[in-house]
mmCIF file of C-alpha atoms and ligand atoms in Angstrom:
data_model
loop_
_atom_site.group_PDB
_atom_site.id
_atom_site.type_symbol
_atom_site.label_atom_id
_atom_site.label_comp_id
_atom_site.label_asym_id
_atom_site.label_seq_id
_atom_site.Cartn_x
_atom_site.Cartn_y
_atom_site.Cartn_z
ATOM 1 C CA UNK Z 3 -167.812 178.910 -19.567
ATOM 2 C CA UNK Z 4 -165.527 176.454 -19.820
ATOM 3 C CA UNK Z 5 -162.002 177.186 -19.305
ATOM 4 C CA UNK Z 6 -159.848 178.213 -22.634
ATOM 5 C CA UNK Z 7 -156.123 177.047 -23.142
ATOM 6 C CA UNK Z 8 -153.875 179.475 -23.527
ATOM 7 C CA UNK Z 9 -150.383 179.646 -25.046
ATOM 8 C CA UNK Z 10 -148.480 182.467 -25.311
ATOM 9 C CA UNK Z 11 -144.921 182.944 -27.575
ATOM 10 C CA UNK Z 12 -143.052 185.240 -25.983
ATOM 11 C CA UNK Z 13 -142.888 184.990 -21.873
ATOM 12 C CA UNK Z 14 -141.277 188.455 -20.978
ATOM 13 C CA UNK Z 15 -142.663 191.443 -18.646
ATOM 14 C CA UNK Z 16 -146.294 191.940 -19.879
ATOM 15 C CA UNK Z 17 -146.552 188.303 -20.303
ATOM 16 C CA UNK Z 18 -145.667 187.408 -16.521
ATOM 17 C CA UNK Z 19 -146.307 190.121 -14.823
ATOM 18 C CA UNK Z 20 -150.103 190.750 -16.727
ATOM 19 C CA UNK Z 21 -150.969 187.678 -18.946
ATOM 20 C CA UNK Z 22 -150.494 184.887 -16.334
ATOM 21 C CA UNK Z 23 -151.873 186.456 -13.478
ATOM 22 C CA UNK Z 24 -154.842 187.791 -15.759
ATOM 23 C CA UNK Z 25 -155.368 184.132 -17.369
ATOM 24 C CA UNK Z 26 -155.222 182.663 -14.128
ATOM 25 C CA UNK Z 27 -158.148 185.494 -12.683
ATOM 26 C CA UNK Z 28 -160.212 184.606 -15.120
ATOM 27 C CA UNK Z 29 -160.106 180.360 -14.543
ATOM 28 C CA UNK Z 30 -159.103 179.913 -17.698
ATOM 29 C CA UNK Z 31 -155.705 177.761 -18.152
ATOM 30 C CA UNK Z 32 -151.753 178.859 -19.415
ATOM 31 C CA UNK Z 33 -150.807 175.151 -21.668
ATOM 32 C CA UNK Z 34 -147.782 175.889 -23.089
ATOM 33 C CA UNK Z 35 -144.961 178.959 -24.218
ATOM 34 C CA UNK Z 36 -142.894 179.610 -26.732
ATOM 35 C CA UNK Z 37 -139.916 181.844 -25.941
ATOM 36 C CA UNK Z 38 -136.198 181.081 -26.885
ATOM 37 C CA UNK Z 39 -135.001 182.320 -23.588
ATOM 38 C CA UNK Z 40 -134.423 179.005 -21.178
ATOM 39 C CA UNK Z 41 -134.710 181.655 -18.131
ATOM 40 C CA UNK Z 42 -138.147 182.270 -19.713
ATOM 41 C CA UNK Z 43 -139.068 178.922 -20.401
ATOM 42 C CA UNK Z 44 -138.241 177.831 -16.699
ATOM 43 C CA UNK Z 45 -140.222 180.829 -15.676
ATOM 44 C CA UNK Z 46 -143.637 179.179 -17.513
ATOM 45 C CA UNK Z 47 -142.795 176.017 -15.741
ATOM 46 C CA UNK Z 48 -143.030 177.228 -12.188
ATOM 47 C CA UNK Z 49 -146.241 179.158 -13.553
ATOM 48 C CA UNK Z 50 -147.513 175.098 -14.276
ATOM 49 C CA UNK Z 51 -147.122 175.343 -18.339
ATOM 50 C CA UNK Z 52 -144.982 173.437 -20.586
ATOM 51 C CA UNK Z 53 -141.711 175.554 -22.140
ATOM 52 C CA UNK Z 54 -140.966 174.982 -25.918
ATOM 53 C CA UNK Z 55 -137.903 176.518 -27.858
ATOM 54 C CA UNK Z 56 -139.852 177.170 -30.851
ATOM 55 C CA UNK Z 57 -142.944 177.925 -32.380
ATOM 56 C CA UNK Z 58 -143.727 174.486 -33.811
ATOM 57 C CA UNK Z 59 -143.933 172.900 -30.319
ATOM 58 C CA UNK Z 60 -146.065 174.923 -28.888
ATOM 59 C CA UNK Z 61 -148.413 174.365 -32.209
ATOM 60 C CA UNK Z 62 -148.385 171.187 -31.782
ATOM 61 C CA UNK Z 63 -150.132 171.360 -28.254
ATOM 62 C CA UNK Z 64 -153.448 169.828 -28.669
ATOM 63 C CA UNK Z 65 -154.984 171.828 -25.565
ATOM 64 C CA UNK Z 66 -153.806 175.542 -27.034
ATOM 65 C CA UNK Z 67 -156.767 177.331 -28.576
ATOM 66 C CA UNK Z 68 -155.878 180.641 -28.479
ATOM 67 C CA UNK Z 69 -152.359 182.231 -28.160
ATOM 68 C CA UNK Z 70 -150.791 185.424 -26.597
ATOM 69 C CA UNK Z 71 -147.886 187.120 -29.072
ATOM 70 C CA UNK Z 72 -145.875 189.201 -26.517
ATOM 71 C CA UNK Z 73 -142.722 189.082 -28.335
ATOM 72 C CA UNK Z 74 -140.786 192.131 -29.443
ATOM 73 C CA UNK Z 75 -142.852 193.961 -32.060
ATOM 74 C CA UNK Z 76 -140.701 192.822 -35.249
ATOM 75 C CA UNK Z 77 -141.472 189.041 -34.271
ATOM 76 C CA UNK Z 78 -145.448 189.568 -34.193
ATOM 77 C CA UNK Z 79 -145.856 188.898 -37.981
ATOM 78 C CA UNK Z 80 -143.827 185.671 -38.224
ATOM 79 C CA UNK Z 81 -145.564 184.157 -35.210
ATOM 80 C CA UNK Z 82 -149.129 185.783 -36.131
ATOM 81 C CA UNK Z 83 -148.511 184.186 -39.619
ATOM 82 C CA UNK Z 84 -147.753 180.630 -38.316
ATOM 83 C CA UNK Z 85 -150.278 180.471 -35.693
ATOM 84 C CA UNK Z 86 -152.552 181.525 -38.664
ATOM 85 C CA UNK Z 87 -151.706 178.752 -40.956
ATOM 86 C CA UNK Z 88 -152.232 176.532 -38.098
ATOM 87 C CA UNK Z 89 -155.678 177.845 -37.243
ATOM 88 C CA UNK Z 90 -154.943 178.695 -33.511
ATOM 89 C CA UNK Z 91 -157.534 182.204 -32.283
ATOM 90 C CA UNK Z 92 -154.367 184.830 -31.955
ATOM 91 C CA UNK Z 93 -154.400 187.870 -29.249
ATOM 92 C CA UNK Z 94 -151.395 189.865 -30.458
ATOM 93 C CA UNK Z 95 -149.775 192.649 -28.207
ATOM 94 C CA UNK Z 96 -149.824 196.211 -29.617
ATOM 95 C CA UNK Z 97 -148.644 197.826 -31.984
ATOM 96 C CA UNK Z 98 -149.740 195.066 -33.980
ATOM 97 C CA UNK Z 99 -146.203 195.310 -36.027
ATOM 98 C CA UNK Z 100 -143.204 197.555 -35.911
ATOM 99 C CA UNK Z 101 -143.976 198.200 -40.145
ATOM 100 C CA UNK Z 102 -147.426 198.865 -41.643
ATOM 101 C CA UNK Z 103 -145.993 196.525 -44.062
ATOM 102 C CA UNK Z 104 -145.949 193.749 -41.183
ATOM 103 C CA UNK Z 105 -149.158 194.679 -40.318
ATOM 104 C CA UNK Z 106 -150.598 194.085 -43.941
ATOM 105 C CA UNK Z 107 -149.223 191.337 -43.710
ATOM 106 C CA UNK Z 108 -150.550 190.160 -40.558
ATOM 107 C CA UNK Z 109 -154.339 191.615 -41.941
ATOM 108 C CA UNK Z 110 -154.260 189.211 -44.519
ATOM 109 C CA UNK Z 111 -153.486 186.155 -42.700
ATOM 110 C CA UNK Z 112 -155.979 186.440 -40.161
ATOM 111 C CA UNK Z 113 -158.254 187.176 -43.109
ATOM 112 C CA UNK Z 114 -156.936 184.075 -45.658
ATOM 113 C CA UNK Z 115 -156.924 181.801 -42.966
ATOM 114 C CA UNK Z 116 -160.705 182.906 -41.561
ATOM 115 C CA UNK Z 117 -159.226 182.902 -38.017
ATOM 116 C CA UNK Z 118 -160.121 184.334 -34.472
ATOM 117 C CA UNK Z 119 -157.683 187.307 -34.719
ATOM 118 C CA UNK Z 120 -157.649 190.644 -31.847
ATOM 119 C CA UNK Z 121 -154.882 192.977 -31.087
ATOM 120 C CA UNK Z 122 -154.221 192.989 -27.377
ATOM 121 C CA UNK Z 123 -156.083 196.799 -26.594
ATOM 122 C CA UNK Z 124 -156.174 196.053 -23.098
ATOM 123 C CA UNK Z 125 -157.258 199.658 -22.149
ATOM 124 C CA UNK Z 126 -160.620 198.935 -23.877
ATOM 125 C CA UNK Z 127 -161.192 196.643 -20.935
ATOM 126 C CA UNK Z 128 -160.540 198.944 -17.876
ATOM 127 C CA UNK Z 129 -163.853 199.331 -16.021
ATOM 128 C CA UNK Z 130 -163.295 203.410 -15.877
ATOM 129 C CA UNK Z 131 -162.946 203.144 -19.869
ATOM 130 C CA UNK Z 132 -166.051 201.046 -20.289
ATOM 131 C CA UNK Z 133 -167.892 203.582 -18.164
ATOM 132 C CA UNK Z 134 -166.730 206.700 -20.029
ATOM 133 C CA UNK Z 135 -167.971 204.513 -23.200
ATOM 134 C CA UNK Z 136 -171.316 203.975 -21.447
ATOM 135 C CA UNK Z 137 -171.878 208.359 -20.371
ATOM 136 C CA UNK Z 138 -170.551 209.247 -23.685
ATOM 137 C CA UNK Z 139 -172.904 206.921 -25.184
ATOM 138 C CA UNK Z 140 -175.910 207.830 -22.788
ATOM 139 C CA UNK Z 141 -175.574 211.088 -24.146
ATOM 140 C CA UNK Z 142 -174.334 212.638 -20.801
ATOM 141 C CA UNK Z 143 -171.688 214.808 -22.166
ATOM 142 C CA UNK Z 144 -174.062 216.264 -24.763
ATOM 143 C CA UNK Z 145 -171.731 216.552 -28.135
ATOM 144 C CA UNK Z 146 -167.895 215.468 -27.863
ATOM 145 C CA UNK Z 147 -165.709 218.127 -28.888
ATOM 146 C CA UNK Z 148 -162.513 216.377 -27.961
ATOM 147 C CA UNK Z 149 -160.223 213.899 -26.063
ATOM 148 C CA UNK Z 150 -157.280 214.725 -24.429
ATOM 149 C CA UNK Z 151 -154.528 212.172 -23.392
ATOM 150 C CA UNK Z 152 -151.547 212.318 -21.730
ATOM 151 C CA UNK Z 153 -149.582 208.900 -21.565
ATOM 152 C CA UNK Z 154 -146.036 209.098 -20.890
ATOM 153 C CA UNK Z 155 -143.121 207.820 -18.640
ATOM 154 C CA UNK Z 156 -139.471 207.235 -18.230
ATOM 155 C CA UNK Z 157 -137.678 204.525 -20.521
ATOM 156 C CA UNK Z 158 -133.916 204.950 -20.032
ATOM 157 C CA UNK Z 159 -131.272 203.790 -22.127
ATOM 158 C CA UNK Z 160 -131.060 200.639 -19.640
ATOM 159 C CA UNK Z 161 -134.482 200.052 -18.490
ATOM 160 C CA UNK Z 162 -135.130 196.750 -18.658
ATOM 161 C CA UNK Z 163 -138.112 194.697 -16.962
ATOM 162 C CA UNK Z 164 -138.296 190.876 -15.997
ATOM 163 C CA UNK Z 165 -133.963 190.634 -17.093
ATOM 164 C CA UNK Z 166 -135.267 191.297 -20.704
ATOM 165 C CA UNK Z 167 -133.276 193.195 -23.193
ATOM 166 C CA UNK Z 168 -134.440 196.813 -23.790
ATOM 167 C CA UNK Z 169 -135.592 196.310 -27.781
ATOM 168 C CA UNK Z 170 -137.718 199.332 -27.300
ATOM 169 C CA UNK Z 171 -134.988 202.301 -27.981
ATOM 170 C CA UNK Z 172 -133.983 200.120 -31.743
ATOM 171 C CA UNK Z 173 -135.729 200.854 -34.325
ATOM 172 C CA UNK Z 174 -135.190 197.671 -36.055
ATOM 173 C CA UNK Z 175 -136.991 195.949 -33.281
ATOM 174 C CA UNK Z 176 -139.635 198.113 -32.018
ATOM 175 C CA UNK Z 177 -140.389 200.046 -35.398
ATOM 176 C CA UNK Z 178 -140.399 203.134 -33.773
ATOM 177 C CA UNK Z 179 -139.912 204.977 -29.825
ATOM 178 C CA UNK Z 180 -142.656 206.401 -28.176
ATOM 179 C CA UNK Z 181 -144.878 207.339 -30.439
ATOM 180 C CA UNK Z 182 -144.930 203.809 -31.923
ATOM 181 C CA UNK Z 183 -145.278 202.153 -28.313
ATOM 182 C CA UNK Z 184 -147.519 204.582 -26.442
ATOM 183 C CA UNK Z 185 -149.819 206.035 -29.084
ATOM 184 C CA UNK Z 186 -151.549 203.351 -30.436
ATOM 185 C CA UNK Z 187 -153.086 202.315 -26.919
ATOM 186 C CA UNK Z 188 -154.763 206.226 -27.259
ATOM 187 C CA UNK Z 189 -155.480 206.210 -31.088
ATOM 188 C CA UNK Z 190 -157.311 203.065 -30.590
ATOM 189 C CA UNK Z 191 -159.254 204.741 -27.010
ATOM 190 C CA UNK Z 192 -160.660 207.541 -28.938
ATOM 191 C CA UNK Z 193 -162.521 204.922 -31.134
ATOM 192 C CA UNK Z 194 -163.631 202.877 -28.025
ATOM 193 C CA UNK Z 195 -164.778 206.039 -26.552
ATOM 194 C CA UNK Z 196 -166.542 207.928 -29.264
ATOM 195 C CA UNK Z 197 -167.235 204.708 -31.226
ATOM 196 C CA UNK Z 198 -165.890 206.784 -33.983
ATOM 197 C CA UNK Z 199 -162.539 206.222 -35.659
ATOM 198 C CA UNK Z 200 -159.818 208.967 -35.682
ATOM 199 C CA UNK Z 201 -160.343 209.781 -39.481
ATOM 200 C CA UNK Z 202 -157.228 212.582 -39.866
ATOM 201 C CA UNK Z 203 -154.149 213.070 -38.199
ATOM 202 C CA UNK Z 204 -150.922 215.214 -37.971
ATOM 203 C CA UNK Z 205 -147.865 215.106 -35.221
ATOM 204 C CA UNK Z 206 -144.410 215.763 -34.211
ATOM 205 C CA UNK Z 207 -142.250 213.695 -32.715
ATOM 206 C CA UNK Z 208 -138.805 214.367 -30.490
ATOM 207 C CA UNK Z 209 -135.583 212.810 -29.705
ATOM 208 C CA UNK Z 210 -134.820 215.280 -26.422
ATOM 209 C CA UNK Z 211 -134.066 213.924 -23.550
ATOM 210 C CA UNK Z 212 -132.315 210.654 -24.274
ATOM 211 C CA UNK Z 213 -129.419 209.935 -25.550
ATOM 212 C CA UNK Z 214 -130.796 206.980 -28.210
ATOM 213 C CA UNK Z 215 -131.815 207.312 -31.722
ATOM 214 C CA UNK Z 216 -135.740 207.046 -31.325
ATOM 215 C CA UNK Z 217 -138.027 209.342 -30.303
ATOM 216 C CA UNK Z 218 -138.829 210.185 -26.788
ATOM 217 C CA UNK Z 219 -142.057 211.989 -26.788
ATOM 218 C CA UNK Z 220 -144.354 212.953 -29.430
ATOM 219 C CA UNK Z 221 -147.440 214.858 -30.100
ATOM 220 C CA UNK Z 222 -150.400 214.232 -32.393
ATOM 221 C CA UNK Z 223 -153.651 215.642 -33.026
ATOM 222 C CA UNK Z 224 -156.674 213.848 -34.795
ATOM 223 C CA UNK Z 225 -160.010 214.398 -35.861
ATOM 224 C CA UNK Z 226 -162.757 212.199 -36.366
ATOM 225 C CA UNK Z 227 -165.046 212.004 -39.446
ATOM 226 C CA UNK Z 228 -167.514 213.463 -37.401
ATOM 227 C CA UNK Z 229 -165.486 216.600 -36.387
ATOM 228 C CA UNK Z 230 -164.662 215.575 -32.824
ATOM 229 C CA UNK Z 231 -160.864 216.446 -31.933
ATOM 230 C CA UNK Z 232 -157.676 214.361 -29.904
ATOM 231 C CA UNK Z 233 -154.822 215.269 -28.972
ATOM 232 C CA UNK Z 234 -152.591 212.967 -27.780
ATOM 233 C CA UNK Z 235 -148.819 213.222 -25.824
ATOM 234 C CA UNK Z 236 -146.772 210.137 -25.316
ATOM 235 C CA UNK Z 237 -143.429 210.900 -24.242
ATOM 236 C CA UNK Z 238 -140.011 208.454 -22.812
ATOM 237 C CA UNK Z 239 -139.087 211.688 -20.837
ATOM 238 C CA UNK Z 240 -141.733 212.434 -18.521
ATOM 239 C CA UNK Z 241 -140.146 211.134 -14.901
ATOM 240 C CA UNK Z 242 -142.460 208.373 -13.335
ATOM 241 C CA UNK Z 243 -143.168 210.449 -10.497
ATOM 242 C CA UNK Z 244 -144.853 213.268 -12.708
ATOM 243 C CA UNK Z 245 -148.984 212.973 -13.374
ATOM 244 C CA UNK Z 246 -148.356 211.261 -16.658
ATOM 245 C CA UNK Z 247 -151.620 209.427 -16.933
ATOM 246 C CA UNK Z 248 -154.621 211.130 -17.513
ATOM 247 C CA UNK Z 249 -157.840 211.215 -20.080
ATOM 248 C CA UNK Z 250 -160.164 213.756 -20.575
ATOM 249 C CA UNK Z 251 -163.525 213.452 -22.251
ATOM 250 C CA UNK Z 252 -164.796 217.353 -23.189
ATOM 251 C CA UNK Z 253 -168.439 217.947 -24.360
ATOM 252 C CA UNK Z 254 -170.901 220.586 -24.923
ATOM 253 C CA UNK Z 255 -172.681 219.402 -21.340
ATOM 254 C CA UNK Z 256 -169.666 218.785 -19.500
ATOM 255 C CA UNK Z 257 -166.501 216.475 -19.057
ATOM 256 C CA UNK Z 258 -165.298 212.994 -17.843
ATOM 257 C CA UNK Z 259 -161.795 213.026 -16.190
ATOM 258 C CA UNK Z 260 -159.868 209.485 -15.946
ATOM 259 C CA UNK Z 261 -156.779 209.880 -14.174
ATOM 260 C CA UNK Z 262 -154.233 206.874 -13.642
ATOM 261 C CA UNK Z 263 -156.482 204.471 -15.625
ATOM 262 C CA UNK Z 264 -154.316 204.189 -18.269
ATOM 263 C CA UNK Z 265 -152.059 201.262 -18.045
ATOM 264 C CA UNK Z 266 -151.939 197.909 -17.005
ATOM 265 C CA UNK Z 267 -153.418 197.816 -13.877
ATOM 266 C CA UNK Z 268 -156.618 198.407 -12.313
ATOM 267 C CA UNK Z 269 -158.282 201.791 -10.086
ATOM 268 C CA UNK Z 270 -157.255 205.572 -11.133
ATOM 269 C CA UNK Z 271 -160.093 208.059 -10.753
ATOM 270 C CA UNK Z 272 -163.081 209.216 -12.799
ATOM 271 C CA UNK Z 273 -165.002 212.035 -12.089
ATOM 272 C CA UNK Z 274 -167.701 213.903 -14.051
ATOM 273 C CA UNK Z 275 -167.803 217.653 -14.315
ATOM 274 C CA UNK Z 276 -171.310 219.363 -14.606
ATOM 275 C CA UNK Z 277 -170.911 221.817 -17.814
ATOM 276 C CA UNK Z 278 -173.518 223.950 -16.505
ATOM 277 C CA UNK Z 279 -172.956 224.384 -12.282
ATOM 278 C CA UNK Z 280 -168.758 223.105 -12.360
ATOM 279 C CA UNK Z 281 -170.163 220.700 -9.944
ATOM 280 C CA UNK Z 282 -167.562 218.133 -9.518
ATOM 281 C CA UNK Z 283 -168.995 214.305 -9.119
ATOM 282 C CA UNK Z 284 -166.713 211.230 -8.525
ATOM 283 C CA UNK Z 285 -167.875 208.331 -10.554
ATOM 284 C CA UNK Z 286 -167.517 205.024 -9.181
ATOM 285 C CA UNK Z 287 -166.549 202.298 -10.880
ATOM 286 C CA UNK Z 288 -164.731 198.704 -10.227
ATOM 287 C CA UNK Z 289 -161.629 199.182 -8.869
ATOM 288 C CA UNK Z 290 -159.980 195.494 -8.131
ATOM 289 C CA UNK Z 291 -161.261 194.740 -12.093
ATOM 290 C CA UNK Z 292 -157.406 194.395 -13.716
ATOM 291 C CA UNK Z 293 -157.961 195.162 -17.719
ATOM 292 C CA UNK Z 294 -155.935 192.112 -18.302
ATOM 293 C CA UNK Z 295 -158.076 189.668 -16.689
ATOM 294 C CA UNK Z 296 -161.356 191.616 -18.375
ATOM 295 C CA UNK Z 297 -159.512 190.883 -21.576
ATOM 296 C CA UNK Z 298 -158.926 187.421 -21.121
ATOM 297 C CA UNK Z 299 -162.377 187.133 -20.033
ATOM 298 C CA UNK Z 300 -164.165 188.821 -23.197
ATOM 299 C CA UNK Z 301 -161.673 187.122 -25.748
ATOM 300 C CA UNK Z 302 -162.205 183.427 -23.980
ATOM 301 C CA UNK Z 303 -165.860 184.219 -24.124
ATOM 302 C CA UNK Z 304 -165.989 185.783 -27.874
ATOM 303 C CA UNK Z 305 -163.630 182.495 -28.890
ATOM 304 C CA UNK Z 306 -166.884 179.998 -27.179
ATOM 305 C CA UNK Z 307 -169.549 182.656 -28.619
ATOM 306 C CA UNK Z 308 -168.542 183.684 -32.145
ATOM 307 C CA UNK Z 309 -171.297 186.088 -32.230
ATOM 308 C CA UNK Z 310 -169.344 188.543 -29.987
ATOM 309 C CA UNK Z 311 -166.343 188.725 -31.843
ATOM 310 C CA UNK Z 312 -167.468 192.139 -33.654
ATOM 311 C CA UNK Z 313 -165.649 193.900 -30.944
ATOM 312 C CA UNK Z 314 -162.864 192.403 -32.559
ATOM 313 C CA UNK Z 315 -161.680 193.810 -35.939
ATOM 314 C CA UNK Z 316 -157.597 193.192 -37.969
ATOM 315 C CA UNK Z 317 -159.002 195.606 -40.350
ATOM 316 C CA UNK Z 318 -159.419 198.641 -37.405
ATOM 317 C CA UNK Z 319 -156.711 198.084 -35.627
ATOM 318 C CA UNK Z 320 -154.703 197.998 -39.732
ATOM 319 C CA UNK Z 321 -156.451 201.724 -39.563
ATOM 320 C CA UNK Z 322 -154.753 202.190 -36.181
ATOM 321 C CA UNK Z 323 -151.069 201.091 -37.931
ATOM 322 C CA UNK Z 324 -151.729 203.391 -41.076
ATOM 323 C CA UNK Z 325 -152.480 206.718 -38.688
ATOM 324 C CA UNK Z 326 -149.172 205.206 -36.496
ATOM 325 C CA UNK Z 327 -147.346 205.683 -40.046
ATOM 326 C CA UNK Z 328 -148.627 208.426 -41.150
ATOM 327 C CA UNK Z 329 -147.765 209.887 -37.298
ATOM 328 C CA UNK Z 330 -144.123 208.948 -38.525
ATOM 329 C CA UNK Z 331 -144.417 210.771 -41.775
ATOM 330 C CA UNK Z 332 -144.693 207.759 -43.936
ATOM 331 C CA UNK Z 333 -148.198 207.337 -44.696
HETATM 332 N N1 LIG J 29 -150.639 196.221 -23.624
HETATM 333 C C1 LIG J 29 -149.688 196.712 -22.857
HETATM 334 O O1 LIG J 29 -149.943 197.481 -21.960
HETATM 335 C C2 LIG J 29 -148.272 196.274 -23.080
HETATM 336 C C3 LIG J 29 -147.330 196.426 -22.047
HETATM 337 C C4 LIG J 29 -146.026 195.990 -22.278
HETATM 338 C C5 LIG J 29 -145.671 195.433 -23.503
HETATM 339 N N2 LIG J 29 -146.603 195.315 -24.484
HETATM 340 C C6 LIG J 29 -146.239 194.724 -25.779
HETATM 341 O O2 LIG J 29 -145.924 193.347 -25.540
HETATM 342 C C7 LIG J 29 -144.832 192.932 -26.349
HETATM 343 C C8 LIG J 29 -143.721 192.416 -25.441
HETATM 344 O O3 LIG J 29 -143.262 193.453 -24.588
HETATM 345 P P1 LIG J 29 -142.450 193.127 -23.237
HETATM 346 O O4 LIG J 29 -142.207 194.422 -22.558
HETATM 347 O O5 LIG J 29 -143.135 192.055 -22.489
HETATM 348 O O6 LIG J 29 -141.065 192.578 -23.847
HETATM 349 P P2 LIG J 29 -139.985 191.651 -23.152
HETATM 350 O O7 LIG J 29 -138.691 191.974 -23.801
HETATM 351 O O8 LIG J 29 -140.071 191.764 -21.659
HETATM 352 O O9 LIG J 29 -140.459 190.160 -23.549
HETATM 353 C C9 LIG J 29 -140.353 189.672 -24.860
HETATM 354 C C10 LIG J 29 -140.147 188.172 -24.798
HETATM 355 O O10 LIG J 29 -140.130 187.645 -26.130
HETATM 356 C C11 LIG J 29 -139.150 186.620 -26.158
HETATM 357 N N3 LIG J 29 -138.757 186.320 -27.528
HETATM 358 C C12 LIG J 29 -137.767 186.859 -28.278
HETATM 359 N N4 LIG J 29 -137.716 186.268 -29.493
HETATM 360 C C13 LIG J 29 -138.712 185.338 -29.507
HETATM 361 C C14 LIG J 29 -139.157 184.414 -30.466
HETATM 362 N N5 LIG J 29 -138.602 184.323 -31.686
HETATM 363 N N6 LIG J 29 -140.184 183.593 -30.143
HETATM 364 C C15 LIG J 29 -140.765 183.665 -28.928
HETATM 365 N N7 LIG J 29 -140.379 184.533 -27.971
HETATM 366 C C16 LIG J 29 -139.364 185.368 -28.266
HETATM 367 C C17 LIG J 29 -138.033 187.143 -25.287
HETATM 368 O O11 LIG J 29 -137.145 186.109 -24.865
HETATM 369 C C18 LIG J 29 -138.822 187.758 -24.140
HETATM 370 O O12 LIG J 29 -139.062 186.808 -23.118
HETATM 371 C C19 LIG J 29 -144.462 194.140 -27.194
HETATM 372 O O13 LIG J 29 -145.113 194.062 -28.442
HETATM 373 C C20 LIG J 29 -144.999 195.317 -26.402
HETATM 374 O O14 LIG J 29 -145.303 196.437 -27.204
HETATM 375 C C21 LIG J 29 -147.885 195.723 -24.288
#
């Protein structure tokens, strides 16, 4: 395949430190960003790409086909919108808004403008993931009764990556704490997994352990239209150096265990546990495979090959947003 040109508006943390390197892995090219920051801009220089101050410049770059939105969450609609208008494929960062409003919004441009549109789920692309997908598929955990994830870390009141502002603990900017940052990485896993949507949902949510006004840690619980259960904890106040990273697949034959897959980076563990003996078997799977670079590879190749781009939906990942809201009370 040839190589896609990439843009991407907003060159912070994920961006450098999982975008480039990913886009780069996967021979495909970085053209241009967009980020208002001149620290950023100069940062996308020495990475070979051209820096613009706004959105329009980096439009205006013949050789961008697709773009990366990494900005803060209350920026994805505006740029989503514009790159819309001007026909550009969009990846957008989760959550795909920090309002269900925004992400309505969002939803319909993608769909009025008939454009190449996929929220950035990078966790659908880690190897481990794609082989729990495969067993569960395969039929090797008999029925699903239920997923159980634990994603969580520490985000301090000055945690900051890459010199960047920490947006995440105001509400006006992220849309939400924990829940709204950590959860909908899980929500959408349970579909990838079970290729069945979480269909009902109820949670709490905390503010316990640091001293800013959104939550730090929240619980939910979903079910599926076909009766298989999640529950999900996503916390801002579990220390770093806790096991704060682990999925568990349970069925009527026996269960998957993922641990320290979840993320942005590649290897964890999986391992398979016999429902009938409690024999224990480590699964192998690619461990050097970074999700990142496995998601620039499948959206570069669904953008050439538009026949693969039903593993791309605005519509799911809008169902995603409404169960976020409804999480929050609001939906
Ligand atoms: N998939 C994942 O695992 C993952 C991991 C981290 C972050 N994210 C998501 O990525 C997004 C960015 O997070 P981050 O941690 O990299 O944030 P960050 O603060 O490190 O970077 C955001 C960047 O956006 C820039 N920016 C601000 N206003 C802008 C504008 N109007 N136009 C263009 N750029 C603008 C900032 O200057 C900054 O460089 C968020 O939506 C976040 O939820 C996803």
């Amino acid at each position: 395949m040839d190589a896609v040109g990439w843009g991407i508006v907003g060159y912070g943390w994920v961006a450098r430190d999982y975008m480039e390197p990913g886009i780069r892995a996967a021979g495909h090219r970085l053209v241009a960003v967009c980020d208002p920051n001149p620290e950023c801009r100069a940062a996308a220089e020495r990475a070979g790409a051209r820096g613009h101050a706004d959105l329009a410049g980096l439009i205006a770059e013949p050789g961008v086909e697709a773009v990366y939105v990494a900005t803060p969450n209350h920026l994805h609609r505006g740029a989503v919108e514009a790159l819309a208008a001007a026909g550009k494929a969009v990846l957008c960062e989760k959550p795909m808004a920090a309002t269900l409003a925004d992400a309505e919004a969002i939803a319909r441009a993608v769909e009025s403008q008939e454009i190449f549109y996929g929220t950035a789920f990078d966790q659908r692309h880690h190897p481990a993931h794609r082989t729990i997908r495969a067993q569960v598929a395969a039929g090797r955990l008999g029925t699903v009764t239920t997923v159980r994830i634990v994603y969580a870390c520490w985000l301090g009141r000055d945690w900051s990556e890459a010199g960047q502002p920490n947006w995440r603990i105001d509400a006006a900017q992220a849309g939400g704490g924990a829940l709204m940052d950590l959860a909908p990485h899980g929500l959408d896993l349970v579909d990838f997994l079970l290729d069945e949507p979480i269909a009902d949902l109820a949670a709490l949510t905390q503010s316990r352990a640091q001293d800013y006004s959104v939550d730090d840690g929240a619980l939910l619980i979903g079910r599926t239209a076909g009766g298989a259960l999640a529950s999900l904890h996503v916390a801002y106040n579990c220390p770093d150096a806790l096991p704060r990273r682990r999925l568990e697949v349970v069925g009527t034959k026996g269960m998957l265990i993922a641990e320290n897959t979840m993320g942005q980076t590649s290897g964890g563990s999986l391992s398979f546990i016999d429902g009938a003996s409690g024999r224990v078997e480590p699964l192998a799977f690619d461990a050097d495979s970074s999700p990142f670079t496995e998601q620039v590879r499948a959206f570069g190749s669904a953008l050439r090959r538009p026949e693969e781009r039903g593993a791309y939906s605005a519509a799911r990942d809008l169902h995603t947003m409404r169960l976020v809201a409804r999480a929050y009370g609001q939906g």
